[in-house]
Amino acid sequence: MFPRGLAALGLLAPLPLVAQNVTEVQVAPPSITIKVGERSGLLATAFDRIGNVIPTARISWVSNNVQIARVDNNGTVTGVAPGVAIIEARAGTRKGSAAVQVTGTGGTTNPNQFAPPNPPPPPPGTQPADPLAGQPAGSGTAVAIRIEPPSIYLLPSEHIRASPRYLKEDGTPATPMAVTWRSLVAEIASVDENGNVVALKEGQGTIQANGAGGLTATAPVVVQQTELGIYERGPLTLSPGQPMALHVVVPAQNNRQVSPLLLQWSSSNPDVARVSMAGVLTAVGPGRATIGVNGLLQTKGIEVTVHRPVALLTVAPSPQREIQLPLQASQKFEAKALAADNTPVADAPLSWRLTDSSVATLDRATGTVTGRSIGRTQLIVTGPGTGLSATWNISIVAGSVKLSVTRLGLPPGRRVNLRASFADSAGAIIGPATGLAWSSSAPGIVTVGEDGTVTGVNYGRARITATAPGGKTATADVFVQGEILVSSTRAGTPQLYALERTNLAALRKVGTEGGSVQEMTVSPDGSRIAFVSTRDGNPEIYVMNVDGSEWKRLTTDPAVDGRPAFTPDGQAVVFHSTRGAKKSHQLYSVNVDGSALRALTTDSVNAQATVSPDGATIAYVSTRNRDTDIWLMARDGSNQRAFTRSPQWRESAPQFLRDGSLAYLVERREGSRTVTQVMKADLATGQTTPLTGIDAAIVGFAVAPAADLIGLVQAPPGQERNRNAAFKVYIRPLGPGSSIAIPSGDKEQVVSPTFLP
């Protein structure tokens, strides 16, 4: 009995024998995929009950959905719109079918797609003349004839059927009419009355179709001896019972398909695999076999392995739980095919796929999935056999979330955007974070918007949390404090107070810790204050939060330490100290956790350091040339050099501004009086600009980060020469405007002004 390979696919159902001796119709291939506008051919073959081909059987073709795919009388399918259609080939009451999937919106033929195969004609003389030669239905008067296919490529002894088409002016089919056929180069190719073209020898010929009204058409016939090939790449691995249509093509002719019925098919081991006369391969049982194909003076073969039946799949990890995979991280998924006795079926093919490849990538060879973007996808593995599949739900999440700052201080009313980034499993930044949920632990103190913009509302402290898809979080502590900080003795010892530029009289004491607080500086993120205190009996460097909490002592030497300045990253301070054998002021640095104390200078007298915004330069006061000048050096203390050289002037209290320029205090003689003035210098050019006049005796200053205000430490008017005068802080705009003193008592000292960044 002829092996009914297509019936195993479920495309044909066994039917009782009927008249006309046609017991089966096979369609090859059983399924195809084409694009919209693309054409591909199906081949239908009728068999009798013992497997013989019935060449005289009339085949009619039908599409169950012409909106998706159309089929003509020769079995040529044309894609119309994306979708799936079933194409049936009918011979009497018998029929075979093929599934056609139409994809895409283009109409360009893939050069590697099979050329539409034509049903092989019966040997000349075995079929009566067909005057209409399978022309499609049409109506109206024809103005032209076209031959399908328009160009014919054949190997010697190969044959094909050409079909005429009568066309109207608009290119649509006209009323079918008979044609007569003629070969113009009869020694190359012959053509009979039904359009059956037979290649006789190598060369180029021409066939001609002559129709009513003097209409005529020609088509070139190229006969060329060239290599055949099997389109499917071997070796093949199949499951028992699995069918597969094999295709013989001519690679040199754009992979033109050769009719399988012109060839002879064989199997080296029918107990492993059988093959029909139409080239339909059916796996039978475990083992190996070679499928051979002979014809047109050539022999080809392909190796086939049929694996043992697979009873179940074992997979890892368990598909019962959602897999969370960090961005750019990879995870391997495993699946094994097992036989009924639980032994592995190593050669059973497994199919892997992701439902959304924009979220993750898949290495099918290893089953490894790598996170690509935040989102969800499914990984599906399918084994050979019904129900042999497993599905993992995979959520691609951030390995971690990082915020631009983890600590921040700001005055009420100020807004700052916290930038968030996704990081991979190693902590490396991947890119800007999206889809975050923001929250504040105390909205009455700090609010946060959907874009991460925080706004200071009231004095206090709040924690801002950014939560990424998948649950990863990052936090930042935000302190809301007054814009201006000063040290005042109104409570006896110098203490820290905060105030706003809009109400200089409303001083608020910061913190409840005991001990003096003076010579303050605020960290670049506004969250910490470094200062000098004698709470332990000796001037030492301390740090605390800008709200006055969490004091930490950084230095412990019995020497006098003073004038701390933060580095731009806020992780260290530079200060001067009289420690060391010479007991002279030198510069040191120490981390904010008290570690890594080191000397930056060792000779002369050096004090009052400030660090540039880029962290590369330290400006300080030195007396090494028997004059008080501003010097510069690298962050590690190297490359020390003088910036000012003015024997008649004394420069002190340097302060780097946000734009990288340097402000400092100048004291000089003008006639019979000493004048002081705050200057600003460009480090690259040395050009200076006055920030204040010479009308006040200034002993200290601080410039607001926006460079719109300056705080000046002065003795009250008339007490400039009084050594016991109570110093005051005056706030004035950098520009037109007058100074306003921060209100204070007669004997109250108000010094060390500083501004939040």
PDB file of C-alpha atoms in Angstrom, residues 447-683:
ATOM      1  CA  THR A 447       7.229  66.270  48.292  1.00  0.00           C
ATOM      2  CA  VAL A 448       8.311  64.324  45.223  1.00  0.00           C
ATOM      3  CA  GLY A 449       6.790  64.383  41.738  1.00  0.00           C
ATOM      4  CA  GLU A 450       6.351  61.599  39.196  1.00  0.00           C
ATOM      5  CA  ASP A 451       9.585  62.689  37.514  1.00  0.00           C
ATOM      6  CA  GLY A 452      11.625  62.585  40.740  1.00  0.00           C
ATOM      7  CA  THR A 453      11.527  66.330  41.404  1.00  0.00           C
ATOM      8  CA  VAL A 454      11.725  66.962  45.167  1.00  0.00           C
ATOM      9  CA  THR A 455      10.500  70.182  46.750  1.00  0.00           C
ATOM     10  CA  GLY A 456      11.375  71.433  50.214  1.00  0.00           C
ATOM     11  CA  VAL A 457       8.157  72.251  52.078  1.00  0.00           C
ATOM     12  CA  ASN A 458       9.052  72.640  55.746  1.00  0.00           C
ATOM     13  CA  TYR A 459      12.045  72.210  58.016  1.00  0.00           C
ATOM     14  CA  GLY A 460      12.895  68.603  58.786  1.00  0.00           C
ATOM     15  CA  ARG A 461      14.013  65.387  57.193  1.00  0.00           C
ATOM     16  CA  ALA A 462      12.320  62.927  54.812  1.00  0.00           C
ATOM     17  CA  ARG A 463      13.309  59.830  52.907  1.00  0.00           C
ATOM     18  CA  ILE A 464      12.548  59.697  49.180  1.00  0.00           C
ATOM     19  CA  THR A 465      12.126  56.215  47.669  1.00  0.00           C
ATOM     20  CA  ALA A 466      12.215  55.288  43.968  1.00  0.00           C
ATOM     21  CA  THR A 467      10.723  51.870  43.215  1.00  0.00           C
ATOM     22  CA  ALA A 468      11.422  50.189  39.878  1.00  0.00           C
ATOM     23  CA  PRO A 469       9.317  47.548  38.099  1.00  0.00           C
ATOM     24  CA  GLY A 470      10.168  44.305  39.819  1.00  0.00           C
ATOM     25  CA  GLY A 471      10.471  45.914  43.245  1.00  0.00           C
ATOM     26  CA  LYS A 472      14.076  47.195  43.315  1.00  0.00           C
ATOM     27  CA  THR A 473      14.377  50.448  45.252  1.00  0.00           C
ATOM     28  CA  ALA A 474      16.771  53.313  45.864  1.00  0.00           C
ATOM     29  CA  THR A 475      16.493  55.981  48.548  1.00  0.00           C
ATOM     30  CA  ALA A 476      17.748  59.467  49.276  1.00  0.00           C
ATOM     31  CA  ASP A 477      17.657  61.328  52.593  1.00  0.00           C
ATOM     32  CA  VAL A 478      16.492  64.906  52.067  1.00  0.00           C
ATOM     33  CA  PHE A 479      17.015  67.612  54.692  1.00  0.00           C
ATOM     34  CA  VAL A 480      15.109  70.905  54.558  1.00  0.00           C
ATOM     35  CA  GLN A 481      17.044  73.669  56.269  1.00  0.00           C
ATOM     36  CA  GLY A 482      17.389  77.437  56.226  1.00  0.00           C
ATOM     37  CA  GLU A 483      19.382  78.865  53.326  1.00  0.00           C
ATOM     38  CA  ILE A 484      21.816  80.863  55.494  1.00  0.00           C
ATOM     39  CA  LEU A 485      23.772  79.368  58.404  1.00  0.00           C
ATOM     40  CA  VAL A 486      25.676  81.357  61.006  1.00  0.00           C
ATOM     41  CA  SER A 487      27.403  80.777  64.347  1.00  0.00           C
ATOM     42  CA  SER A 488      26.016  82.910  67.175  1.00  0.00           C
ATOM     43  CA  THR A 489      26.803  83.314  70.893  1.00  0.00           C
ATOM     44  CA  ARG A 490      23.245  84.376  71.873  1.00  0.00           C
ATOM     45  CA  ALA A 491      22.960  81.170  73.948  1.00  0.00           C
ATOM     46  CA  GLY A 492      26.429  81.602  75.481  1.00  0.00           C
ATOM     47  CA  THR A 493      28.741  79.334  73.509  1.00  0.00           C
ATOM     48  CA  PRO A 494      28.852  79.582  69.710  1.00  0.00           C
ATOM     49  CA  GLN A 495      25.923  77.598  68.302  1.00  0.00           C
ATOM     50  CA  LEU A 496      24.530  76.947  64.849  1.00  0.00           C
ATOM     51  CA  TYR A 497      21.530  78.934  63.615  1.00  0.00           C
ATOM     52  CA  ALA A 498      19.635  78.952  60.328  1.00  0.00           C
ATOM     53  CA  LEU A 499      17.596  81.695  58.663  1.00  0.00           C
ATOM     54  CA  GLU A 500      16.027  82.734  55.371  1.00  0.00           C
ATOM     55  CA  ARG A 501      16.925  85.713  53.225  1.00  0.00           C
ATOM     56  CA  THR A 502      13.281  86.786  53.387  1.00  0.00           C
ATOM     57  CA  ASN A 503      13.359  87.085  57.203  1.00  0.00           C
ATOM     58  CA  LEU A 504      16.825  87.704  58.595  1.00  0.00           C
ATOM     59  CA  ALA A 505      15.454  88.222  62.088  1.00  0.00           C
ATOM     60  CA  ALA A 506      14.039  84.709  62.421  1.00  0.00           C
ATOM     61  CA  LEU A 507      17.051  82.701  63.586  1.00  0.00           C
ATOM     62  CA  ARG A 508      16.339  79.034  64.288  1.00  0.00           C
ATOM     63  CA  LYS A 509      18.728  77.046  66.450  1.00  0.00           C
ATOM     64  CA  VAL A 510      19.924  73.913  64.657  1.00  0.00           C
ATOM     65  CA  GLY A 511      20.310  70.713  66.696  1.00  0.00           C
ATOM     66  CA  THR A 512      20.368  70.082  70.428  1.00  0.00           C
ATOM     67  CA  GLU A 513      23.898  68.723  70.810  1.00  0.00           C
ATOM     68  CA  GLY A 514      26.108  70.514  73.337  1.00  0.00           C
ATOM     69  CA  GLY A 515      29.390  72.162  72.450  1.00  0.00           C
ATOM     70  CA  SER A 516      30.424  75.091  70.290  1.00  0.00           C
ATOM     71  CA  VAL A 517      29.908  75.238  66.530  1.00  0.00           C
ATOM     72  CA  GLN A 518      31.915  77.628  64.384  1.00  0.00           C
ATOM     73  CA  GLU A 519      33.918  77.847  61.144  1.00  0.00           C
ATOM     74  CA  MET A 520      31.197  75.882  59.336  1.00  0.00           C
ATOM     75  CA  THR A 521      31.154  74.703  55.757  1.00  0.00           C
ATOM     76  CA  VAL A 522      28.324  72.874  53.960  1.00  0.00           C
ATOM     77  CA  SER A 523      28.890  69.793  51.793  1.00  0.00           C
ATOM     78  CA  PRO A 524      28.225  70.191  48.044  1.00  0.00           C
ATOM     79  CA  ASP A 525      24.999  68.157  48.322  1.00  0.00           C
ATOM     80  CA  GLY A 526      23.788  70.387  51.194  1.00  0.00           C
ATOM     81  CA  SER A 527      23.258  67.449  53.573  1.00  0.00           C
ATOM     82  CA  ARG A 528      26.245  67.762  55.932  1.00  0.00           C
ATOM     83  CA  ILE A 529      28.098  70.454  57.818  1.00  0.00           C
ATOM     84  CA  ALA A 530      31.776  70.280  58.744  1.00  0.00           C
ATOM     85  CA  PHE A 531      32.740  72.584  61.602  1.00  0.00           C
ATOM     86  CA  VAL A 532      35.093  73.266  64.485  1.00  0.00           C
ATOM     87  CA  SER A 533      34.001  72.559  68.046  1.00  0.00           C
ATOM     88  CA  THR A 534      35.639  72.611  71.467  1.00  0.00           C
ATOM     89  CA  ARG A 535      33.022  70.324  73.044  1.00  0.00           C
ATOM     90  CA  ASP A 536      35.783  67.852  73.977  1.00  0.00           C
ATOM     91  CA  GLY A 537      38.095  70.560  75.300  1.00  0.00           C
ATOM     92  CA  ASN A 538      40.138  71.165  72.165  1.00  0.00           C
ATOM     93  CA  PRO A 539      39.320  72.649  68.728  1.00  0.00           C
ATOM     94  CA  GLU A 540      38.611  69.586  66.577  1.00  0.00           C
ATOM     95  CA  ILE A 541      36.928  68.913  63.242  1.00  0.00           C
ATOM     96  CA  TYR A 542      33.415  67.424  63.363  1.00  0.00           C
ATOM     97  CA  VAL A 543      30.719  66.626  60.828  1.00  0.00           C
ATOM     98  CA  MET A 544      26.967  66.419  61.347  1.00  0.00           C
ATOM     99  CA  ASN A 545      23.798  66.378  59.310  1.00  0.00           C
ATOM    100  CA  VAL A 546      22.610  69.788  58.232  1.00  0.00           C
ATOM    101  CA  ASP A 547      19.713  69.493  60.695  1.00  0.00           C
ATOM    102  CA  GLY A 548      22.216  69.224  63.556  1.00  0.00           C
ATOM    103  CA  SER A 549      21.889  65.492  64.126  1.00  0.00           C
ATOM    104  CA  GLU A 550      24.472  62.717  64.204  1.00  0.00           C
ATOM    105  CA  TRP A 551      27.647  64.497  65.300  1.00  0.00           C
ATOM    106  CA  LYS A 552      30.868  62.691  64.396  1.00  0.00           C
ATOM    107  CA  ARG A 553      34.359  63.700  65.487  1.00  0.00           C
ATOM    108  CA  LEU A 554      36.946  63.428  62.698  1.00  0.00           C
ATOM    109  CA  THR A 555      40.147  64.589  64.452  1.00  0.00           C
ATOM    110  CA  THR A 556      41.524  63.740  67.885  1.00  0.00           C
ATOM    111  CA  ASP A 557      44.913  65.455  68.066  1.00  0.00           C
ATOM    112  CA  PRO A 558      45.576  67.871  70.976  1.00  0.00           C
ATOM    113  CA  ALA A 559      46.691  70.429  68.407  1.00  0.00           C
ATOM    114  CA  VAL A 560      44.384  73.169  67.132  1.00  0.00           C
ATOM    115  CA  ASP A 561      42.385  72.144  64.038  1.00  0.00           C
ATOM    116  CA  GLY A 562      40.341  74.599  62.003  1.00  0.00           C
ATOM    117  CA  ARG A 563      38.730  75.889  58.837  1.00  0.00           C
ATOM    118  CA  PRO A 564      37.391  72.630  57.229  1.00  0.00           C
ATOM    119  CA  ALA A 565      36.418  72.567  53.544  1.00  0.00           C
ATOM    120  CA  PHE A 566      34.583  69.720  51.763  1.00  0.00           C
ATOM    121  CA  THR A 567      35.837  68.025  48.635  1.00  0.00           C
ATOM    122  CA  PRO A 568      33.292  68.121  45.754  1.00  0.00           C
ATOM    123  CA  ASP A 569      32.170  64.523  46.337  1.00  0.00           C
ATOM    124  CA  GLY A 570      31.438  65.330  49.982  1.00  0.00           C
ATOM    125  CA  GLN A 571      33.465  62.321  51.144  1.00  0.00           C
ATOM    126  CA  ALA A 572      36.443  64.168  52.670  1.00  0.00           C
ATOM    127  CA  VAL A 573      37.400  67.494  54.227  1.00  0.00           C
ATOM    128  CA  VAL A 574      40.588  69.514  54.009  1.00  0.00           C
ATOM    129  CA  PHE A 575      41.546  71.498  57.139  1.00  0.00           C
ATOM    130  CA  HIS A 576      44.501  73.221  58.770  1.00  0.00           C
ATOM    131  CA  SER A 577      46.141  72.088  62.000  1.00  0.00           C
ATOM    132  CA  THR A 578      49.099  72.913  64.242  1.00  0.00           C
ATOM    133  CA  ARG A 579      49.877  69.230  64.779  1.00  0.00           C
ATOM    134  CA  GLY A 580      53.354  68.029  63.856  1.00  0.00           C
ATOM    135  CA  ALA A 581      56.847  68.729  65.076  1.00  0.00           C
ATOM    136  CA  LYS A 582      56.946  72.333  63.874  1.00  0.00           C
ATOM    137  CA  LYS A 583      53.630  73.265  65.498  1.00  0.00           C
ATOM    138  CA  SER A 584      52.911  75.503  62.517  1.00  0.00           C
ATOM    139  CA  HIS A 585      49.698  75.472  60.524  1.00  0.00           C
ATOM    140  CA  GLN A 586      49.726  72.849  57.784  1.00  0.00           C
ATOM    141  CA  LEU A 587      46.998  71.378  55.573  1.00  0.00           C
ATOM    142  CA  TYR A 588      45.553  67.903  56.034  1.00  0.00           C
ATOM    143  CA  SER A 589      42.712  65.856  54.595  1.00  0.00           C
ATOM    144  CA  VAL A 590      40.508  63.261  56.267  1.00  0.00           C
ATOM    145  CA  ASN A 591      37.514  61.225  55.119  1.00  0.00           C
ATOM    146  CA  VAL A 592      34.112  62.031  56.602  1.00  0.00           C
ATOM    147  CA  ASP A 593      34.194  58.679  58.408  1.00  0.00           C
ATOM    148  CA  GLY A 594      37.442  59.715  60.143  1.00  0.00           C
ATOM    149  CA  SER A 595      39.730  57.491  58.065  1.00  0.00           C
ATOM    150  CA  ALA A 596      42.666  58.229  55.747  1.00  0.00           C
ATOM    151  CA  LEU A 597      44.142  61.232  57.580  1.00  0.00           C
ATOM    152  CA  ARG A 598      47.101  62.560  55.615  1.00  0.00           C
ATOM    153  CA  ALA A 599      49.270  65.699  55.419  1.00  0.00           C
ATOM    154  CA  LEU A 600      49.141  67.814  52.271  1.00  0.00           C
ATOM    155  CA  THR A 601      51.789  70.419  53.193  1.00  0.00           C
ATOM    156  CA  THR A 602      54.836  70.202  55.466  1.00  0.00           C
ATOM    157  CA  ASP A 603      56.759  73.482  55.286  1.00  0.00           C
ATOM    158  CA  SER A 604      56.204  77.184  55.969  1.00  0.00           C
ATOM    159  CA  VAL A 605      52.720  78.142  57.256  1.00  0.00           C
ATOM    160  CA  ASN A 606      49.652  77.050  55.275  1.00  0.00           C
ATOM    161  CA  ALA A 607      45.981  77.461  56.204  1.00  0.00           C
ATOM    162  CA  GLN A 608      42.416  78.271  55.100  1.00  0.00           C
ATOM    163  CA  ALA A 609      42.011  75.743  52.271  1.00  0.00           C
ATOM    164  CA  THR A 610      39.192  75.536  49.715  1.00  0.00           C
ATOM    165  CA  VAL A 611      38.670  72.873  47.012  1.00  0.00           C
ATOM    166  CA  SER A 612      37.686  73.639  43.415  1.00  0.00           C
ATOM    167  CA  PRO A 613      34.317  72.326  42.081  1.00  0.00           C
ATOM    168  CA  ASP A 614      36.111  69.768  39.881  1.00  0.00           C
ATOM    169  CA  GLY A 615      38.167  68.534  42.830  1.00  0.00           C
ATOM    170  CA  ALA A 616      41.443  69.028  41.007  1.00  0.00           C
ATOM    171  CA  THR A 617      42.774  72.151  42.784  1.00  0.00           C
ATOM    172  CA  ILE A 618      43.165  73.331  46.357  1.00  0.00           C
ATOM    173  CA  ALA A 619      43.583  77.061  47.004  1.00  0.00           C
ATOM    174  CA  TYR A 620      45.033  78.102  50.368  1.00  0.00           C
ATOM    175  CA  VAL A 621      46.903  80.840  52.221  1.00  0.00           C
ATOM    176  CA  SER A 622      50.675  80.513  52.614  1.00  0.00           C
ATOM    177  CA  THR A 623      53.368  82.701  54.111  1.00  0.00           C
ATOM    178  CA  ARG A 624      56.342  80.893  52.622  1.00  0.00           C
ATOM    179  CA  ASN A 625      57.582  84.041  50.812  1.00  0.00           C
ATOM    180  CA  ARG A 626      57.281  86.118  54.009  1.00  0.00           C
ATOM    181  CA  ASP A 627      54.037  87.461  52.642  1.00  0.00           C
ATOM    182  CA  THR A 628      50.436  86.299  52.929  1.00  0.00           C
ATOM    183  CA  ASP A 629      49.471  85.078  49.450  1.00  0.00           C
ATOM    184  CA  ILE A 630      47.037  82.699  47.810  1.00  0.00           C
ATOM    185  CA  TRP A 631      48.681  79.495  46.641  1.00  0.00           C
ATOM    186  CA  LEU A 632      47.408  76.588  44.553  1.00  0.00           C
ATOM    187  CA  MET A 633      48.205  72.884  44.591  1.00  0.00           C
ATOM    188  CA  ALA A 634      46.810  69.599  43.285  1.00  0.00           C
ATOM    189  CA  ARG A 635      44.320  67.575  45.320  1.00  0.00           C
ATOM    190  CA  ASP A 636      47.124  65.279  46.579  1.00  0.00           C
ATOM    191  CA  GLY A 637      49.338  68.201  47.661  1.00  0.00           C
ATOM    192  CA  SER A 638      51.628  68.173  44.627  1.00  0.00           C
ATOM    193  CA  ASN A 639      52.378  71.015  42.192  1.00  0.00           C
ATOM    194  CA  GLN A 640      52.368  73.799  44.806  1.00  0.00           C
ATOM    195  CA  ARG A 641      52.612  77.249  43.241  1.00  0.00           C
ATOM    196  CA  ALA A 642      51.827  80.869  44.091  1.00  0.00           C
ATOM    197  CA  PHE A 643      48.710  82.434  42.593  1.00  0.00           C
ATOM    198  CA  THR A 644      49.062  85.959  44.016  1.00  0.00           C
ATOM    199  CA  ARG A 645      52.364  87.791  44.411  1.00  0.00           C
ATOM    200  CA  SER A 646      51.680  91.127  46.074  1.00  0.00           C
ATOM    201  CA  PRO A 647      54.059  92.077  48.908  1.00  0.00           C
ATOM    202  CA  GLN A 648      51.973  95.154  49.716  1.00  0.00           C
ATOM    203  CA  TRP A 649      48.692  93.172  50.002  1.00  0.00           C
ATOM    204  CA  ARG A 650      47.550  90.423  52.312  1.00  0.00           C
ATOM    205  CA  GLU A 651      45.230  87.878  50.683  1.00  0.00           C
ATOM    206  CA  SER A 652      43.224  85.455  52.849  1.00  0.00           C
ATOM    207  CA  ALA A 653      39.999  83.397  53.200  1.00  0.00           C
ATOM    208  CA  PRO A 654      39.915  81.923  49.672  1.00  0.00           C
ATOM    209  CA  GLN A 655      36.583  80.435  48.549  1.00  0.00           C
ATOM    210  CA  PHE A 656      35.931  78.655  45.262  1.00  0.00           C
ATOM    211  CA  LEU A 657      32.682  79.672  43.600  1.00  0.00           C
ATOM    212  CA  ARG A 658      30.400  77.359  41.630  1.00  0.00           C
ATOM    213  CA  ASP A 659      31.776  78.582  38.274  1.00  0.00           C
ATOM    214  CA  GLY A 660      35.368  77.687  39.259  1.00  0.00           C
ATOM    215  CA  SER A 661      36.465  81.261  39.934  1.00  0.00           C
ATOM    216  CA  LEU A 662      38.134  82.090  43.237  1.00  0.00           C
ATOM    217  CA  ALA A 663      36.943  84.718  45.721  1.00  0.00           C
ATOM    218  CA  TYR A 664      39.261  85.932  48.474  1.00  0.00           C
ATOM    219  CA  LEU A 665      39.730  88.770  50.927  1.00  0.00           C
ATOM    220  CA  VAL A 666      42.329  91.455  50.246  1.00  0.00           C
ATOM    221  CA  GLU A 667      43.766  93.776  52.910  1.00  0.00           C
ATOM    222  CA  ARG A 668      45.954  96.678  51.814  1.00  0.00           C
ATOM    223  CA  ARG A 669      47.082 100.168  52.779  1.00  0.00           C
ATOM    224  CA  GLU A 670      45.614 103.187  51.035  1.00  0.00           C
ATOM    225  CA  GLY A 671      47.318 106.283  52.325  1.00  0.00           C
ATOM    226  CA  SER A 672      46.947 106.355  56.076  1.00  0.00           C
ATOM    227  CA  ARG A 673      44.237 103.735  56.365  1.00  0.00           C
ATOM    228  CA  THR A 674      43.865  99.992  55.931  1.00  0.00           C
ATOM    229  CA  VAL A 675      41.089  98.867  53.572  1.00  0.00           C
ATOM    230  CA  THR A 676      39.592  95.426  52.966  1.00  0.00           C
ATOM    231  CA  GLN A 677      37.814  94.179  49.881  1.00  0.00           C
ATOM    232  CA  VAL A 678      36.489  90.870  48.493  1.00  0.00           C
ATOM    233  CA  MET A 679      37.860  90.110  45.041  1.00  0.00           C
ATOM    234  CA  LYS A 680      37.095  87.435  42.478  1.00  0.00           C
ATOM    235  CA  ALA A 681      39.792  86.021  40.189  1.00  0.00           C
ATOM    236  CA  ASP A 682      39.744  83.851  37.079  1.00  0.00           C
ATOM    237  CA  LEU A 683      42.331  81.134  37.681  1.00  0.00           C
TER     238      LEU A 683
END
